[in-house]
C-alpha atoms as a PDB file:
ATOM      1  CA  MET A   1      37.282 131.167  74.348  1.00  0.00           C
ATOM      2  CA  ASP A   2      40.636 129.238  74.386  1.00  0.00           C
ATOM      3  CA  LEU A   3      43.874 130.986  75.196  1.00  0.00           C
ATOM      4  CA  ILE A   4      45.163 131.021  72.165  1.00  0.00           C
ATOM      5  CA  GLU A   5      42.029 133.365  70.866  1.00  0.00           C
ATOM      6  CA  GLN A   6      42.682 135.817  73.353  1.00  0.00           C
ATOM      7  CA  LEU A   7      46.149 136.267  72.437  1.00  0.00           C
ATOM      8  CA  THR A   8      47.416 138.514  69.671  1.00  0.00           C
ATOM      9  CA  THR A   9      50.535 139.327  68.182  1.00  0.00           C
ATOM     10  CA  GLU A  10      50.452 142.295  70.319  1.00  0.00           C
ATOM     11  CA  THR A  11      49.732 140.479  73.224  1.00  0.00           C
ATOM     12  CA  PHE A  12      51.716 137.489  72.770  1.00  0.00           C
ATOM     13  CA  PRO A  13      55.887 138.994  73.734  1.00  0.00           C
ATOM     14  CA  ALA A  14      54.274 139.792  77.520  1.00  0.00           C
ATOM     15  CA  PHE A  15      52.722 136.236  77.547  1.00  0.00           C
ATOM     16  CA  CYS A  16      56.097 134.382  76.496  1.00  0.00           C
ATOM     17  CA  ARG A  17      58.039 136.947  79.366  1.00  0.00           C
ATOM     18  CA  GLU A  18      55.205 135.831  81.694  1.00  0.00           C
ATOM     19  CA  HIS A  19      56.288 131.811  81.187  1.00  0.00           C
ATOM     20  CA  GLY A  20      60.412 132.463  81.314  1.00  0.00           C
ATOM     21  CA  LEU A  21      60.654 132.724  77.063  1.00  0.00           C
ATOM     22  CA  LYS A  22      61.895 134.727  75.037  1.00  0.00           C
ATOM     23  CA  CYS A  23      59.394 136.127  72.313  1.00  0.00           C
ATOM     24  CA  THR A  24      62.239 134.871  69.966  1.00  0.00           C
ATOM     25  CA  VAL A  25      60.984 135.493  65.562  1.00  0.00           C
ATOM     26  CA  GLN A  26      60.755 131.892  65.274  1.00  0.00           C
ATOM     27  CA  ARG A  27      58.455 131.951  67.978  1.00  0.00           C
ATOM     28  CA  LEU A  28      56.048 134.602  66.702  1.00  0.00           C
ATOM     29  CA  ALA A  29      55.926 132.643  63.787  1.00  0.00           C
ATOM     30  CA  VAL A  30      54.458 129.758  65.062  1.00  0.00           C
ATOM     31  CA  PHE A  31      52.654 131.391  67.510  1.00  0.00           C
ATOM     32  CA  SER A  32      50.940 133.222  63.860  1.00  0.00           C
ATOM     33  CA  ALA A  33      51.122 130.405  61.987  1.00  0.00           C
ATOM     34  CA  VAL A  34      49.038 128.138  64.681  1.00  0.00           C
ATOM     35  CA  ARG A  35      46.703 131.334  65.441  1.00  0.00           C
ATOM     36  CA  GLN A  36      46.154 131.233  61.168  1.00  0.00           C
ATOM     37  CA  ALA A  37      45.436 127.630  61.540  1.00  0.00           C
ATOM     38  CA  MET A  38      42.627 127.844  64.129  1.00  0.00           C
ATOM     39  CA  GLY A  39      40.432 124.549  63.722  1.00  0.00           C
ATOM     40  CA  ARG A  40      42.673 122.921  61.508  1.00  0.00           C
ATOM     41  CA  HIS A  41      44.422 120.677  63.437  1.00  0.00           C
ATOM     42  CA  PRO A  42      48.109 121.457  62.082  1.00  0.00           C
ATOM     43  CA  SER A  43      50.414 119.050  61.775  1.00  0.00           C
ATOM     44  CA  VAL A  44      54.108 119.816  62.147  1.00  0.00           C
ATOM     45  CA  ASP A  45      55.358 119.870  58.801  1.00  0.00           C
ATOM     46  CA  GLY A  46      52.577 122.175  58.038  1.00  0.00           C
ATOM     47  CA  ILE A  47      53.018 124.690  60.680  1.00  0.00           C
ATOM     48  CA  TRP A  48      56.706 124.343  59.322  1.00  0.00           C
ATOM     49  CA  ALA A  49      55.895 125.149  55.551  1.00  0.00           C
ATOM     50  CA  ASP A  50      54.003 128.197  57.028  1.00  0.00           C
ATOM     51  CA  VAL A  51      56.753 129.901  58.972  1.00  0.00           C
ATOM     52  CA  LYS A  52      59.261 129.264  56.289  1.00  0.00           C
ATOM     53  CA  ARG A  53      57.611 131.474  53.630  1.00  0.00           C
ATOM     54  CA  THR A  54      58.760 134.389  56.062  1.00  0.00           C
ATOM     55  CA  ILE A  55      61.782 132.719  57.935  1.00  0.00           C
ATOM     56  CA  PRO A  56      63.237 130.284  55.051  1.00  0.00           C
ATOM     57  CA  THR A  57      66.284 128.795  57.633  1.00  0.00           C
ATOM     58  CA  VAL A  58      63.706 127.261  60.710  1.00  0.00           C
ATOM     59  CA  THR A  59      64.443 123.929  61.398  1.00  0.00           C
ATOM     60  CA  ARG A  60      61.137 121.449  61.104  1.00  0.00           C
ATOM     61  CA  GLU A  61      63.019 120.212  64.787  1.00  0.00           C
ATOM     62  CA  SER A  62      62.917 124.294  66.224  1.00  0.00           C
ATOM     63  CA  VAL A  63      59.067 123.969  65.242  1.00  0.00           C
ATOM     64  CA  TYR A  64      58.382 120.550  66.815  1.00  0.00           C
ATOM     65  CA  ARG A  65      60.100 122.321  69.758  1.00  0.00           C
ATOM     66  CA  ILE A  66      58.050 125.403  69.773  1.00  0.00           C
ATOM     67  CA  LEU A  67      54.924 124.047  69.455  1.00  0.00           C
ATOM     68  CA  ASN A  68      55.910 121.306  72.062  1.00  0.00           C
ATOM     69  CA  GLU A  69      56.508 124.544  74.671  1.00  0.00           C
ATOM     70  CA  PHE A  70      53.101 125.670  72.964  1.00  0.00           C
ATOM     71  CA  ASP A  71      51.645 122.342  74.619  1.00  0.00           C
ATOM     72  CA  GLY A  72      52.734 122.818  78.014  1.00  0.00           C
ATOM     73  CA  LEU A  73      51.470 126.093  78.360  1.00  0.00           C
ATOM     74  CA  GLY A  74      48.052 125.148  77.300  1.00  0.00           C
ATOM     75  CA  LEU A  75      48.348 127.182  73.871  1.00  0.00           C
ATOM     76  CA  VAL A  76      47.821 124.272  71.415  1.00  0.00           C
ATOM     77  CA  ALA A  77      46.853 120.593  72.617  1.00  0.00           C
ATOM     78  CA  ARG A  78      48.657 117.681  71.242  1.00  0.00           C
ATOM     79  CA  LEU A  79      47.110 114.900  69.328  1.00  0.00           C
ATOM     80  CA  ASP A  80      49.312 111.981  69.206  1.00  0.00           C
ATOM     81  CA  ALA A  81      48.763 108.398  68.258  1.00  0.00           C
ATOM     82  CA  LEU A  82      47.920 109.585  64.445  1.00  0.00           C
ATOM     83  CA  SER A  83      49.627 108.677  61.305  1.00  0.00           C
ATOM     84  CA  SER A  84      51.550 112.321  62.483  1.00  0.00           C
ATOM     85  CA  ALA A  85      51.828 114.790  65.635  1.00  0.00           C
ATOM     86  CA  ARG A  86      48.824 117.522  65.363  1.00  0.00           C
ATOM     87  CA  TYR A  87      47.728 120.428  67.193  1.00  0.00           C
ATOM     88  CA  ASP A  88      44.715 121.733  67.603  1.00  0.00           C
ATOM     89  CA  THR A  89      43.978 125.191  69.199  1.00  0.00           C
ATOM     90  CA  SER A  90      41.142 124.240  71.084  1.00  0.00           C
ATOM     91  CA  CYS A  91      42.378 122.822  74.772  1.00  0.00           C
ATOM     92  CA  ALA A  92      38.868 122.473  75.875  1.00  0.00           C
ATOM     93  CA  PRO A  93      37.035 119.420  76.621  1.00  0.00           C
ATOM     94  CA  HIS A  94      35.785 118.811  73.183  1.00  0.00           C
ATOM     95  CA  ALA A  95      35.423 115.231  71.096  1.00  0.00           C
ATOM     96  CA  HIS A  96      37.585 114.614  67.619  1.00  0.00           C
ATOM     97  CA  PHE A  97      36.333 112.764  64.260  1.00  0.00           C
ATOM     98  CA  ILE A  98      39.019 111.257  62.574  1.00  0.00           C
ATOM     99  CA  CYS A  99      38.737 110.123  59.205  1.00  0.00           C
ATOM    100  CA  GLU A 100      40.038 106.468  58.528  1.00  0.00           C
ATOM    101  CA  VAL A 101      40.862 107.191  54.698  1.00  0.00           C
ATOM    102  CA  CYS A 102      41.984 111.175  54.258  1.00  0.00           C
ATOM    103  CA  GLY A 103      43.769 111.806  58.122  1.00  0.00           C
ATOM    104  CA  ASP A 104      41.416 114.782  58.260  1.00  0.00           C
ATOM    105  CA  VAL A 105      40.208 115.518  61.715  1.00  0.00           C
ATOM    106  CA  MET A 106      37.444 117.682  62.752  1.00  0.00           C
ATOM    107  CA  ASP A 107      36.222 119.100  66.352  1.00  0.00           C
ATOM    108  CA  HIS A 108      33.124 118.277  67.620  1.00  0.00           C
ATOM    109  CA  ALA A 109      31.087 119.274  70.647  1.00  0.00           C
ATOM    110  CA  LEU A 110      30.540 117.915  73.736  1.00  0.00           C
ATOM    111  CA  PRO A 111      28.147 118.359  76.461  1.00  0.00           C
ATOM    112  CA  ASP A 112      28.560 121.002  78.798  1.00  0.00           C
ATOM    113  CA  GLY A 113      30.221 119.478  82.328  1.00  0.00           C
ATOM    114  CA  ILE A 114      31.718 115.885  80.562  1.00  0.00           C
ATOM    115  CA  THR A 115      33.555 114.769  83.137  1.00  0.00           C
ATOM    116  CA  PRO A 116      35.915 111.892  83.072  1.00  0.00           C
ATOM    117  CA  PRO A 117      34.834 108.901  84.839  1.00  0.00           C
ATOM    118  CA  GLY A 118      35.065 108.279  88.516  1.00  0.00           C
ATOM    119  CA  GLY A 119      38.882 107.219  89.728  1.00  0.00           C
ATOM    120  CA  VAL A 120      40.636 108.719  87.811  1.00  0.00           C
ATOM    121  CA  PRO A 121      43.903 108.426  89.094  1.00  0.00           C
ATOM    122  CA  GLY A 122      45.587 112.119  89.572  1.00  0.00           C
ATOM    123  CA  GLU A 123      44.260 115.691  88.759  1.00  0.00           C
ATOM    124  CA  TRP A 124      43.006 115.264  84.776  1.00  0.00           C
ATOM    125  CA  ARG A 125      43.997 118.015  82.746  1.00  0.00           C
ATOM    126  CA  HIS A 126      42.804 117.469  79.458  1.00  0.00           C
ATOM    127  CA  LEU A 127      39.826 115.191  78.198  1.00  0.00           C
ATOM    128  CA  GLU A 128      39.779 114.276  74.545  1.00  0.00           C
ATOM    129  CA  LEU A 129      37.075 111.791  73.022  1.00  0.00           C
ATOM    130  CA  ARG A 130      38.371 110.228  69.661  1.00  0.00           C
ATOM    131  CA  VAL A 131      36.365 109.009  66.705  1.00  0.00           C
ATOM    132  CA  THR A 132      37.011 107.211  63.926  1.00  0.00           C
ATOM    133  CA  GLY A 133      35.297 106.394  60.908  1.00  0.00           C
ATOM    134  CA  VAL A 134      35.517 107.346  57.086  1.00  0.00           C
ATOM    135  CA  CYS A 135      34.207 111.165  56.490  1.00  0.00           C
ATOM    136  CA  GLY A 136      31.402 112.097  54.742  1.00  0.00           C
ATOM    137  CA  LYS A 137      33.733 113.583  52.065  1.00  0.00           C
ATOM    138  CA  CYS A 138      35.857 110.294  51.576  1.00  0.00           C
ATOM    139  CA  LEU A 139      32.426 108.217  51.587  1.00  0.00           C
ATOM    140  CA  LYS A 140      30.975 110.350  48.930  1.00  0.00           C
ATOM    141  CA  LEU A 141      33.812 110.076  46.804  1.00  0.00           C
ATOM    142  CA  GLY A 142      33.368 106.510  47.161  1.00  0.00           C
ATOM    143  CA  ARG A 143      36.636 105.904  49.315  1.00  0.00           C
ATOM    144  CA  LYS A 144      35.642 103.447  52.333  1.00  0.00           C
ATOM    145  CA  GLY A 145      38.906 102.333  53.301  1.00  0.00           C
ATOM    146  CA  THR A 146      39.813  99.383  54.097  1.00  0.00           C
END
């Protein structure tokens, strides 16, 4: 079970204190939005839109900063090199299928016990495999991209 699944809005303040953070209204709102988006790989803008429903004055920069804090704490994993930063609530090793047409990101399980190839020059912390192509939904719609 991922760390974010173990936390609730009731236990999140204690988690923040354990990591030297204040449990601000903004952090709690971002945490709640990320929890609600589990499995969907939300973007900063998607989380920002969710948070703005309860805190209309929150800035995109605040949401971005909080998401990056969450990444550093292992609550989410930042997925770079996409059209925009996306965040994943599953920090366990797994694969992603990224549709080159619609941009959807879908999780795919990896075999248990998979590790990086030998010779990693340091202590590895995150393993991710990315597969790109055209998703079934786009193929059904005849959208095959370039």
